[in-house]
mmCIF file of N, CA, C and O in Angstrom:
data_model
loop_
_atom_site.group_PDB
_atom_site.id
_atom_site.type_symbol
_atom_site.label_atom_id
_atom_site.label_comp_id
_atom_site.label_asym_id
_atom_site.label_seq_id
_atom_site.Cartn_x
_atom_site.Cartn_y
_atom_site.Cartn_z
ATOM 1 N N MET D 1 25.009 -0.142 -27.239
ATOM 2 C CA MET D 1 24.231 0.181 -26.053
ATOM 3 C C MET D 1 24.489 -0.843 -24.934
ATOM 4 O O MET D 1 24.761 -0.480 -23.807
ATOM 5 N N ALA D 2 24.402 -2.108 -25.265
ATOM 6 C CA ALA D 2 24.613 -3.153 -24.256
ATOM 7 C C ALA D 2 26.074 -3.184 -23.805
ATOM 8 O O ALA D 2 26.365 -3.522 -22.664
ATOM 9 N N PHE D 3 26.991 -2.811 -24.704
ATOM 10 C CA PHE D 3 28.406 -2.824 -24.349
ATOM 11 C C PHE D 3 28.749 -1.721 -23.352
ATOM 12 O O PHE D 3 29.715 -1.832 -22.609
ATOM 13 N N ASP D 4 27.974 -0.662 -23.335
ATOM 14 C CA ASP D 4 28.192 0.402 -22.359
ATOM 15 C C ASP D 4 27.719 -0.014 -20.976
ATOM 16 O O ASP D 4 28.217 0.484 -19.966
ATOM 17 N N LEU D 5 26.771 -0.915 -20.916
ATOM 18 C CA LEU D 5 26.182 -1.332 -19.645
ATOM 19 C C LEU D 5 27.110 -2.273 -18.873
ATOM 20 O O LEU D 5 27.182 -2.211 -17.643
ATOM 21 N N ILE D 6 27.855 -3.114 -19.587
ATOM 22 C CA ILE D 6 28.717 -4.117 -18.938
ATOM 23 C C ILE D 6 29.820 -3.460 -18.091
ATOM 24 O O ILE D 6 29.964 -3.808 -16.918
ATOM 25 N N PRO D 7 30.595 -2.503 -18.595
ATOM 26 C CA PRO D 7 31.614 -1.859 -17.743
ATOM 27 C C PRO D 7 30.984 -1.109 -16.563
ATOM 28 O O PRO D 7 31.559 -1.085 -15.470
ATOM 29 N N PHE D 8 29.809 -0.544 -16.769
ATOM 30 C CA PHE D 8 29.127 0.171 -15.692
ATOM 31 C C PHE D 8 28.779 -0.784 -14.550
ATOM 32 O O PHE D 8 29.042 -0.499 -13.378
ATOM 33 N N ILE D 9 28.238 -1.945 -14.898
ATOM 34 C CA ILE D 9 27.871 -2.943 -13.880
ATOM 35 C C ILE D 9 29.122 -3.473 -13.188
ATOM 36 O O ILE D 9 29.156 -3.598 -11.960
ATOM 37 N N LEU D 10 30.169 -3.748 -13.972
ATOM 38 C CA LEU D 10 31.426 -4.223 -13.374
ATOM 39 C C LEU D 10 32.016 -3.186 -12.422
ATOM 40 O O LEU D 10 32.512 -3.522 -11.350
ATOM 41 N N ASN D 11 31.939 -1.930 -12.826
ATOM 42 C CA ASN D 11 32.444 -0.849 -11.992
ATOM 43 C C ASN D 11 31.671 -0.780 -10.661
ATOM 44 O O ASN D 11 32.275 -0.618 -9.604
ATOM 45 N N MET D 12 30.354 -0.918 -10.737
ATOM 46 C CA MET D 12 29.533 -0.890 -9.517
ATOM 47 C C MET D 12 29.878 -2.056 -8.594
ATOM 48 O O MET D 12 29.977 -1.897 -7.384
ATOM 49 N N VAL D 13 30.092 -3.236 -9.188
ATOM 50 C CA VAL D 13 30.449 -4.420 -8.392
ATOM 51 C C VAL D 13 31.794 -4.211 -7.699
ATOM 52 O O VAL D 13 31.952 -4.512 -6.516
ATOM 53 N N VAL D 14 32.753 -3.675 -8.418
ATOM 54 C CA VAL D 14 34.085 -3.425 -7.840
ATOM 55 C C VAL D 14 33.991 -2.417 -6.698
ATOM 56 O O VAL D 14 34.609 -2.593 -5.643
ATOM 57 N N ILE D 15 33.197 -1.369 -6.881
ATOM 58 C CA ILE D 15 33.025 -0.363 -5.831
ATOM 59 C C ILE D 15 32.384 -0.984 -4.594
ATOM 60 O O ILE D 15 32.834 -0.756 -3.464
ATOM 61 N N LEU D 16 31.356 -1.794 -4.800
ATOM 62 C CA LEU D 16 30.692 -2.445 -3.655
ATOM 63 C C LEU D 16 31.636 -3.396 -2.923
ATOM 64 O O LEU D 16 31.662 -3.431 -1.691
ATOM 65 N N ILE D 17 32.435 -4.140 -3.680
ATOM 66 C CA ILE D 17 33.405 -5.056 -3.050
ATOM 67 C C ILE D 17 34.452 -4.262 -2.265
ATOM 68 O O ILE D 17 34.839 -4.648 -1.161
ATOM 69 N N SER D 18 34.879 -3.126 -2.804
ATOM 70 C CA SER D 18 35.864 -2.291 -2.115
ATOM 71 C C SER D 18 35.298 -1.751 -0.809
ATOM 72 O O SER D 18 35.982 -1.759 0.229
ATOM 73 N N ILE D 19 34.063 -1.282 -0.840
ATOM 74 C CA ILE D 19 33.434 -0.753 0.372
ATOM 75 C C ILE D 19 33.307 -1.855 1.419
ATOM 76 O O ILE D 19 33.637 -1.660 2.599
ATOM 77 N N THR D 20 32.863 -3.029 0.984
ATOM 78 C CA THR D 20 32.708 -4.159 1.911
ATOM 79 C C THR D 20 34.056 -4.546 2.519
ATOM 80 O O THR D 20 34.152 -4.786 3.721
ATOM 81 N N GLY D 21 35.084 -4.601 1.691
ATOM 82 C CA GLY D 21 36.419 -4.932 2.183
ATOM 83 C C GLY D 21 36.929 -3.910 3.184
ATOM 84 O O GLY D 21 37.517 -4.271 4.198
ATOM 85 N N GLY D 22 36.686 -2.647 2.912
ATOM 86 C CA GLY D 22 37.110 -1.596 3.843
ATOM 87 C C GLY D 22 36.405 -1.699 5.179
ATOM 88 O O GLY D 22 37.026 -1.562 6.237
ATOM 89 N N VAL D 23 35.109 -1.967 5.139
ATOM 90 C CA VAL D 23 34.339 -2.106 6.385
ATOM 91 C C VAL D 23 34.827 -3.306 7.183
ATOM 92 O O VAL D 23 35.003 -3.221 8.405
ATOM 93 N N LEU D 24 35.068 -4.414 6.492
ATOM 94 C CA LEU D 24 35.567 -5.608 7.189
ATOM 95 C C LEU D 24 36.942 -5.356 7.797
ATOM 96 O O LEU D 24 37.226 -5.793 8.912
ATOM 97 N N LEU D 25 37.801 -4.640 7.061
ATOM 98 C CA LEU D 25 39.139 -4.337 7.565
ATOM 99 C C LEU D 25 39.074 -3.461 8.808
ATOM 100 O O LEU D 25 39.749 -3.724 9.806
ATOM 101 N N ILE D 26 38.239 -2.418 8.750
ATOM 102 C CA ILE D 26 38.087 -1.528 9.906
ATOM 103 C C ILE D 26 37.523 -2.295 11.101
ATOM 104 O O ILE D 26 37.975 -2.128 12.232
ATOM 105 N N GLY D 27 36.540 -3.164 10.846
ATOM 106 C CA GLY D 27 35.966 -3.964 11.925
ATOM 107 C C GLY D 27 36.985 -4.881 12.562
ATOM 108 O O GLY D 27 37.035 -5.026 13.780
ATOM 109 N N THR D 28 37.820 -5.499 11.740
ATOM 110 C CA THR D 28 38.853 -6.400 12.260
ATOM 111 C C THR D 28 39.877 -5.630 13.085
ATOM 112 O O THR D 28 40.271 -6.079 14.169
ATOM 113 N N LEU D 29 40.314 -4.483 12.580
ATOM 114 C CA LEU D 29 41.278 -3.675 13.334
ATOM 115 C C LEU D 29 40.688 -3.213 14.659
ATOM 116 O O LEU D 29 41.353 -3.266 15.695
ATOM 117 N N TYR D 30 39.424 -2.774 14.634
ATOM 118 C CA TYR D 30 38.762 -2.307 15.854
ATOM 119 C C TYR D 30 38.686 -3.439 16.874
ATOM 120 O O TYR D 30 38.991 -3.251 18.044
ATOM 121 N N ARG D 31 38.307 -4.626 16.405
ATOM 122 C CA ARG D 31 38.204 -5.765 17.310
ATOM 123 C C ARG D 31 39.567 -6.142 17.873
ATOM 124 O O ARG D 31 39.693 -6.457 19.060
ATOM 125 N N GLY D 32 40.592 -6.083 17.012
ATOM 126 C CA GLY D 32 41.946 -6.391 17.473
ATOM 127 C C GLY D 32 42.429 -5.416 18.529
ATOM 128 O O GLY D 32 43.007 -5.809 19.547
ATOM 129 N N TYR D 33 42.165 -4.122 18.326
ATOM 130 C CA TYR D 33 42.585 -3.119 19.307
ATOM 131 C C TYR D 33 41.824 -3.254 20.613
ATOM 132 O O TYR D 33 42.389 -3.091 21.695
ATOM 133 N N THR D 34 40.517 -3.575 20.547
ATOM 134 C CA THR D 34 39.762 -3.739 21.801
ATOM 135 C C THR D 34 40.255 -4.957 22.558
ATOM 136 O O THR D 34 40.411 -4.910 23.775
ATOM 137 N N LEU D 35 40.536 -6.060 21.832
ATOM 138 C CA LEU D 35 41.063 -7.250 22.508
ATOM 139 C C LEU D 35 42.438 -6.964 23.114
ATOM 140 O O LEU D 35 42.735 -7.401 24.219
ATOM 141 N N LEU D 36 43.264 -6.221 22.382
ATOM 142 C CA LEU D 36 44.586 -5.858 22.890
ATOM 143 C C LEU D 36 44.454 -4.974 24.134
ATOM 144 O O LEU D 36 45.171 -5.156 25.119
ATOM 145 N N GLY D 37 43.510 -4.032 24.086
ATOM 146 C CA GLY D 37 43.263 -3.166 25.245
ATOM 147 C C GLY D 37 42.801 -3.960 26.447
ATOM 148 O O GLY D 37 43.232 -3.711 27.578
ATOM 149 N N LEU D 38 41.916 -4.924 26.226
ATOM 150 C CA LEU D 38 41.451 -5.770 27.327
ATOM 151 C C LEU D 38 42.599 -6.592 27.894
ATOM 152 O O LEU D 38 42.710 -6.770 29.107
ATOM 153 N N LEU D 39 43.479 -7.069 27.015
ATOM 154 C CA LEU D 39 44.628 -7.861 27.455
ATOM 155 C C LEU D 39 45.560 -7.016 28.321
ATOM 156 O O LEU D 39 46.014 -7.450 29.379
ATOM 157 N N ILE D 40 45.826 -5.785 27.870
ATOM 158 C CA ILE D 40 46.712 -4.882 28.625
ATOM 159 C C ILE D 40 46.079 -4.532 29.969
ATOM 160 O O ILE D 40 46.747 -4.525 31.007
ATOM 161 N N ALA D 41 44.756 -4.257 29.959
ATOM 162 C CA ALA D 41 44.064 -3.923 31.211
ATOM 163 C C ALA D 41 44.116 -5.097 32.178
ATOM 164 O O ALA D 41 44.335 -4.916 33.380
ATOM 165 N N GLU D 42 43.938 -6.299 31.662
ATOM 166 C CA GLU D 42 43.978 -7.496 32.512
ATOM 167 C C GLU D 42 45.377 -7.683 33.103
ATOM 168 O O GLU D 42 45.530 -8.014 34.272
ATOM 169 N N LYS D 43 46.406 -7.440 32.290
ATOM 170 C CA LYS D 43 47.784 -7.587 32.764
ATOM 171 C C LYS D 43 48.088 -6.559 33.852
ATOM 172 O O LYS D 43 48.673 -6.885 34.879
ATOM 173 N N LYS D 44 47.657 -5.311 33.644
ATOM 174 C CA LYS D 44 47.881 -4.272 34.659
ATOM 175 C C LYS D 44 47.140 -4.609 35.943
ATOM 176 O O LYS D 44 47.652 -4.420 37.041
ATOM 177 N N ASN D 45 45.917 -5.122 35.792
ATOM 178 C CA ASN D 45 45.118 -5.485 36.953
ATOM 179 C C ASN D 45 45.797 -6.607 37.741
ATOM 180 O O ASN D 45 45.857 -6.567 38.965
ATOM 181 N N ARG D 46 46.349 -7.578 37.027
ATOM 182 C CA ARG D 46 47.035 -8.698 37.672
ATOM 183 C C ARG D 46 48.295 -8.202 38.382
ATOM 184 O O ARG D 46 48.599 -8.617 39.494
ATOM 185 N N ASP D 47 49.029 -7.287 37.743
ATOM 186 C CA ASP D 47 50.239 -6.733 38.350
ATOM 187 C C ASP D 47 49.899 -5.978 39.634
ATOM 188 O O ASP D 47 50.601 -6.083 40.639
ATOM 189 N N ASN D 48 48.816 -5.215 39.617
ATOM 190 C CA ASN D 48 48.407 -4.447 40.793
ATOM 191 C C ASN D 48 48.001 -5.359 41.933
ATOM 192 O O ASN D 48 48.331 -5.090 43.089
ATOM 193 N N THR D 49 47.297 -6.434 41.644
ATOM 194 C CA THR D 49 46.893 -7.355 42.716
ATOM 195 C C THR D 49 48.091 -8.087 43.285
ATOM 196 O O THR D 49 48.141 -8.355 44.478
ATOM 197 N N GLU D 50 49.084 -8.401 42.448
ATOM 198 C CA GLU D 50 50.277 -9.073 42.945
ATOM 199 C C GLU D 50 51.090 -8.144 43.851
ATOM 200 O O GLU D 50 51.687 -8.586 44.826
ATOM 201 N N LYS D 51 51.124 -6.854 43.539
ATOM 202 C CA LYS D 51 51.878 -5.907 44.356
ATOM 203 C C LYS D 51 51.233 -5.699 45.717
ATOM 204 O O LYS D 51 51.908 -5.458 46.708
ATOM 205 N N LYS D 52 49.909 -5.799 45.795
ATOM 206 C CA LYS D 52 49.197 -5.589 47.057
ATOM 207 C C LYS D 52 49.423 -6.723 48.026
ATOM 208 O O LYS D 52 49.400 -6.537 49.227
ATOM 209 N N ILE D 53 49.674 -7.926 47.507
ATOM 210 C CA ILE D 53 49.834 -9.112 48.369
ATOM 211 C C ILE D 53 51.167 -9.117 49.062
ATOM 212 O O ILE D 53 52.154 -8.629 48.677
#
């Protein structure tokens, strides 16, 4: 009985760690893309102001 409980608990822990890792990965990618987008927007903005001068 107790031996059946140990793999079940380990399985739940692995699933929770996987979900947490996936969320962190998605968050990191999202943050990276937003920072990249801001960088590109800033570069375009700088190019436009230089052309006007």
